[in-house]
Amino acid sequence: MIRTFLTWLLLAGVAATLAACCGSVSCDCQDGSADAVTLRFDLDSAQGGTGFTSAALDSIYLRRVPLNTTQQLKTDSVLLVRPRSTPGLPLVINRNRPFPPNGTRKLSEYRYVIRLAGQGTQYSIDQIQLAGNFRADGCCTCYRNTKKIVHFRNRLYDQTVPGQNDVVISR
């Protein structure tokens, strides 16, 4: 009887020690933008260039359309107003920016349409392919993106490595 009590006491002590160790560790995964898609606008508009002026980029209309129409998801849209002094800032589409999160839906479950205010041309991101997994390191479990492919204008952009191969939108 005493041996059973001591065994339980030892197990409780080990569990409490492990819980205290992991409870005091702050996890800074920085995985909130792991699936984010980055778009840049070509700014070379001088003398017949294919880029845009800063005035053309001050208001951007962005719409997300669900790919699976059998689900009861609705089309969302947002108007982004950007200061003319920062036309080179990228447009980042993430799970919670610029649209609010929609449950557990991922970026890859939508098609995105971009239209500049005052212009009739629209640009479409037809598909985003995402893959990732969770990796544990001691007490922390963080999400890591392992595949991020953006389909834009019949071309594939591999953005798996952050900051590389951004989609560049030109006229």
mmCIF file of N, CA, C and O in Angstrom, residues 6-50:
data_model
loop_
_atom_site.group_PDB
_atom_site.id
_atom_site.type_symbol
_atom_site.label_atom_id
_atom_site.label_comp_id
_atom_site.label_asym_id
_atom_site.label_seq_id
_atom_site.Cartn_x
_atom_site.Cartn_y
_atom_site.Cartn_z
ATOM 1 N N LEU A 6 3.704 5.890 -2.750
ATOM 2 C CA LEU A 6 4.961 6.537 -3.117
ATOM 3 C C LEU A 6 5.115 6.626 -4.639
ATOM 4 O O LEU A 6 5.637 7.615 -5.162
ATOM 5 N N THR A 7 4.657 5.605 -5.341
ATOM 6 C CA THR A 7 4.702 5.638 -6.800
ATOM 7 C C THR A 7 3.849 6.772 -7.339
ATOM 8 O O THR A 7 4.273 7.530 -8.210
ATOM 9 N N TRP A 8 2.640 6.907 -6.831
ATOM 10 C CA TRP A 8 1.752 7.984 -7.258
ATOM 11 C C TRP A 8 2.317 9.352 -6.882
ATOM 12 O O TRP A 8 2.232 10.299 -7.647
ATOM 13 N N LEU A 9 2.919 9.443 -5.733
ATOM 14 C CA LEU A 9 3.515 10.694 -5.285
ATOM 15 C C LEU A 9 4.687 11.074 -6.204
ATOM 16 O O LEU A 9 4.844 12.230 -6.589
ATOM 17 N N LEU A 10 5.501 10.086 -6.570
ATOM 18 C CA LEU A 10 6.616 10.331 -7.479
ATOM 19 C C LEU A 10 6.116 10.774 -8.857
ATOM 20 O O LEU A 10 6.632 11.724 -9.448
ATOM 21 N N LEU A 11 5.111 10.116 -9.399
ATOM 22 C CA LEU A 11 4.542 10.494 -10.696
ATOM 23 C C LEU A 11 3.941 11.897 -10.659
ATOM 24 O O LEU A 11 4.105 12.680 -11.600
ATOM 25 N N ALA A 12 3.258 12.232 -9.592
ATOM 26 C CA ALA A 12 2.685 13.570 -9.449
ATOM 27 C C ALA A 12 3.789 14.620 -9.390
ATOM 28 O O ALA A 12 3.665 15.710 -9.984
ATOM 29 N N GLY A 13 4.879 14.321 -8.707
ATOM 30 C CA GLY A 13 6.009 15.257 -8.627
ATOM 31 C C GLY A 13 6.662 15.477 -9.976
ATOM 32 O O GLY A 13 7.005 16.607 -10.341
ATOM 33 N N VAL A 14 6.861 14.403 -10.736
ATOM 34 C CA VAL A 14 7.454 14.520 -12.072
ATOM 35 C C VAL A 14 6.530 15.326 -12.988
ATOM 36 O O VAL A 14 6.984 16.201 -13.735
ATOM 37 N N ALA A 15 5.242 15.066 -12.940
ATOM 38 C CA ALA A 15 4.284 15.797 -13.770
ATOM 39 C C ALA A 15 4.269 17.280 -13.410
ATOM 40 O O ALA A 15 4.228 18.147 -14.292
ATOM 41 N N ALA A 16 4.310 17.584 -12.149
ATOM 42 C CA ALA A 16 4.326 18.986 -11.709
ATOM 43 C C ALA A 16 5.608 19.682 -12.149
ATOM 44 O O ALA A 16 5.592 20.844 -12.567
ATOM 45 N N THR A 17 6.722 18.991 -12.104
ATOM 46 C CA THR A 17 7.995 19.575 -12.532
ATOM 47 C C THR A 17 7.981 19.880 -14.024
ATOM 48 O O THR A 17 8.407 20.953 -14.459
ATOM 49 N N LEU A 18 7.487 18.945 -14.827
ATOM 50 C CA LEU A 18 7.400 19.161 -16.270
ATOM 51 C C LEU A 18 6.433 20.291 -16.608
ATOM 52 O O LEU A 18 6.703 21.112 -17.487
ATOM 53 N N ALA A 19 5.321 20.355 -15.906
ATOM 54 C CA ALA A 19 4.339 21.415 -16.151
ATOM 55 C C ALA A 19 4.924 22.776 -15.789
ATOM 56 O O ALA A 19 4.698 23.769 -16.491
ATOM 57 N N ALA A 20 5.682 22.851 -14.718
ATOM 58 C CA ALA A 20 6.288 24.116 -14.320
ATOM 59 C C ALA A 20 7.334 24.548 -15.336
ATOM 60 O O ALA A 20 7.467 25.732 -15.634
ATOM 61 N N CYS A 21 8.063 23.598 -15.884
ATOM 62 C CA CYS A 21 9.080 23.928 -16.891
ATOM 63 C C CYS A 21 8.427 24.508 -18.136
ATOM 64 O O CYS A 21 8.815 25.565 -18.620
ATOM 65 N N CYS A 22 7.427 23.859 -18.689
ATOM 66 C CA CYS A 22 6.779 24.332 -19.908
ATOM 67 C C CYS A 22 5.905 25.545 -19.642
ATOM 68 O O CYS A 22 5.720 26.376 -20.528
ATOM 69 N N GLY A 23 5.375 25.674 -18.470
ATOM 70 C CA GLY A 23 4.521 26.812 -18.153
ATOM 71 C C GLY A 23 5.284 28.112 -18.063
ATOM 72 O O GLY A 23 4.720 29.192 -18.236
ATOM 73 N N SER A 24 6.575 28.051 -17.810
ATOM 74 C CA SER A 24 7.367 29.273 -17.679
ATOM 75 C C SER A 24 8.052 29.666 -18.979
ATOM 76 O O SER A 24 8.732 30.678 -19.035
ATOM 77 N N VAL A 25 7.879 28.877 -20.032
ATOM 78 C CA VAL A 25 8.519 29.160 -21.314
ATOM 79 C C VAL A 25 7.557 29.950 -22.187
ATOM 80 O O VAL A 25 6.418 29.558 -22.379
ATOM 81 N N SER A 26 8.037 31.079 -22.728
ATOM 82 C CA SER A 26 7.233 31.879 -23.639
ATOM 83 C C SER A 26 7.563 31.455 -25.062
ATOM 84 O O SER A 26 8.721 31.476 -25.466
ATOM 85 N N CYS A 27 6.549 31.070 -25.799
ATOM 86 C CA CYS A 27 6.751 30.623 -27.181
ATOM 87 C C CYS A 27 6.584 31.813 -28.115
ATOM 88 O O CYS A 27 5.531 32.427 -28.165
ATOM 89 N N ASP A 28 7.623 32.148 -28.865
ATOM 90 C CA ASP A 28 7.569 33.205 -29.862
ATOM 91 C C ASP A 28 7.776 32.566 -31.229
ATOM 92 O O ASP A 28 8.858 32.594 -31.791
ATOM 93 N N CYS A 29 6.720 31.960 -31.722
ATOM 94 C CA CYS A 29 6.810 31.200 -32.974
ATOM 95 C C CYS A 29 6.944 32.088 -34.198
ATOM 96 O O CYS A 29 7.503 31.681 -35.206
ATOM 97 N N GLN A 30 6.377 33.282 -34.160
ATOM 98 C CA GLN A 30 6.335 34.185 -35.308
ATOM 99 C C GLN A 30 5.763 33.485 -36.535
ATOM 100 O O GLN A 30 6.251 33.658 -37.650
ATOM 101 N N ASP A 31 4.719 32.683 -36.312
ATOM 102 C CA ASP A 31 4.115 31.957 -37.425
ATOM 103 C C ASP A 31 2.793 32.575 -37.878
ATOM 104 O O ASP A 31 2.094 32.005 -38.682
ATOM 105 N N GLY A 32 2.486 33.766 -37.386
ATOM 106 C CA GLY A 32 1.247 34.421 -37.779
ATOM 107 C C GLY A 32 1.222 34.813 -39.250
ATOM 108 O O GLY A 32 0.164 34.952 -39.848
ATOM 109 N N SER A 33 2.381 34.982 -39.853
ATOM 110 C CA SER A 33 2.427 35.347 -41.269
ATOM 111 C C SER A 33 3.092 34.267 -42.118
ATOM 112 O O SER A 33 3.580 34.546 -43.208
ATOM 113 N N ALA A 34 3.092 33.051 -41.619
ATOM 114 C CA ALA A 34 3.738 31.953 -42.354
ATOM 115 C C ALA A 34 3.079 31.693 -43.703
ATOM 116 O O ALA A 34 3.756 31.361 -44.672
ATOM 117 N N ASP A 35 1.770 31.861 -43.795
ATOM 118 C CA ASP A 35 1.055 31.612 -45.042
ATOM 119 C C ASP A 35 0.765 32.887 -45.831
ATOM 120 O O ASP A 35 0.064 32.854 -46.839
ATOM 121 N N ALA A 36 1.288 34.030 -45.398
ATOM 122 C CA ALA A 36 0.996 35.310 -46.045
ATOM 123 C C ALA A 36 1.537 35.356 -47.475
ATOM 124 O O ALA A 36 2.616 34.860 -47.766
ATOM 125 N N VAL A 37 0.759 35.976 -48.351
ATOM 126 C CA VAL A 37 1.133 36.163 -49.756
ATOM 127 C C VAL A 37 1.485 37.634 -49.958
ATOM 128 O O VAL A 37 0.739 38.522 -49.528
ATOM 129 N N THR A 38 2.622 37.889 -50.604
ATOM 130 C CA THR A 38 3.092 39.259 -50.801
ATOM 131 C C THR A 38 2.997 39.655 -52.270
ATOM 132 O O THR A 38 3.469 38.933 -53.149
ATOM 133 N N LEU A 39 2.374 40.810 -52.501
ATOM 134 C CA LEU A 39 2.226 41.362 -53.844
ATOM 135 C C LEU A 39 2.883 42.736 -53.882
ATOM 136 O O LEU A 39 2.774 43.508 -52.937
ATOM 137 N N ARG A 40 3.561 43.019 -54.957
ATOM 138 C CA ARG A 40 4.177 44.336 -55.145
ATOM 139 C C ARG A 40 3.675 44.915 -56.463
ATOM 140 O O ARG A 40 3.351 44.187 -57.388
ATOM 141 N N PHE A 41 3.646 46.229 -56.519
ATOM 142 C CA PHE A 41 3.220 46.909 -57.734
ATOM 143 C C PHE A 41 4.440 47.493 -58.429
ATOM 144 O O PHE A 41 5.309 48.076 -57.795
ATOM 145 N N ASP A 42 4.493 47.312 -59.756
ATOM 146 C CA ASP A 42 5.561 47.881 -60.561
ATOM 147 C C ASP A 42 5.381 49.403 -60.554
ATOM 148 O O ASP A 42 4.314 49.902 -60.888
ATOM 149 N N LEU A 43 6.419 50.127 -60.183
ATOM 150 C CA LEU A 43 6.335 51.584 -60.070
ATOM 151 C C LEU A 43 6.980 52.315 -61.239
ATOM 152 O O LEU A 43 7.049 53.535 -61.248
ATOM 153 N N ASP A 44 7.439 51.598 -62.235
ATOM 154 C CA ASP A 44 8.084 52.215 -63.392
ATOM 155 C C ASP A 44 7.016 52.679 -64.385
ATOM 156 O O ASP A 44 6.635 51.959 -65.298
ATOM 157 N N SER A 45 6.527 53.897 -64.188
ATOM 158 C CA SER A 45 5.469 54.400 -65.067
ATOM 159 C C SER A 45 5.977 55.463 -66.023
ATOM 160 O O SER A 45 5.219 55.990 -66.826
ATOM 161 N N ALA A 46 7.246 55.796 -65.951
ATOM 162 C CA ALA A 46 7.795 56.858 -66.799
ATOM 163 C C ALA A 46 7.924 56.401 -68.245
ATOM 164 O O ALA A 46 8.351 55.290 -68.529
ATOM 165 N N GLN A 47 7.552 57.264 -69.156
ATOM 166 C CA GLN A 47 7.715 57.076 -70.598
ATOM 167 C C GLN A 47 7.260 55.705 -71.095
ATOM 168 O O GLN A 47 8.026 54.923 -71.636
ATOM 169 N N GLY A 48 6.010 55.408 -70.884
ATOM 170 C CA GLY A 48 5.437 54.190 -71.429
ATOM 171 C C GLY A 48 5.803 52.925 -70.681
ATOM 172 O O GLY A 48 5.638 51.826 -71.199
ATOM 173 N N GLY A 49 6.279 53.045 -69.456
ATOM 174 C CA GLY A 49 6.605 51.866 -68.658
ATOM 175 C C GLY A 49 5.351 51.088 -68.299
ATOM 176 O O GLY A 49 4.222 51.539 -68.518
ATOM 177 N N THR A 50 5.535 49.927 -67.742
ATOM 178 C CA THR A 50 4.392 49.066 -67.414
ATOM 179 C C THR A 50 3.930 49.235 -65.973
ATOM 180 O O THR A 50 3.079 48.498 -65.511
#
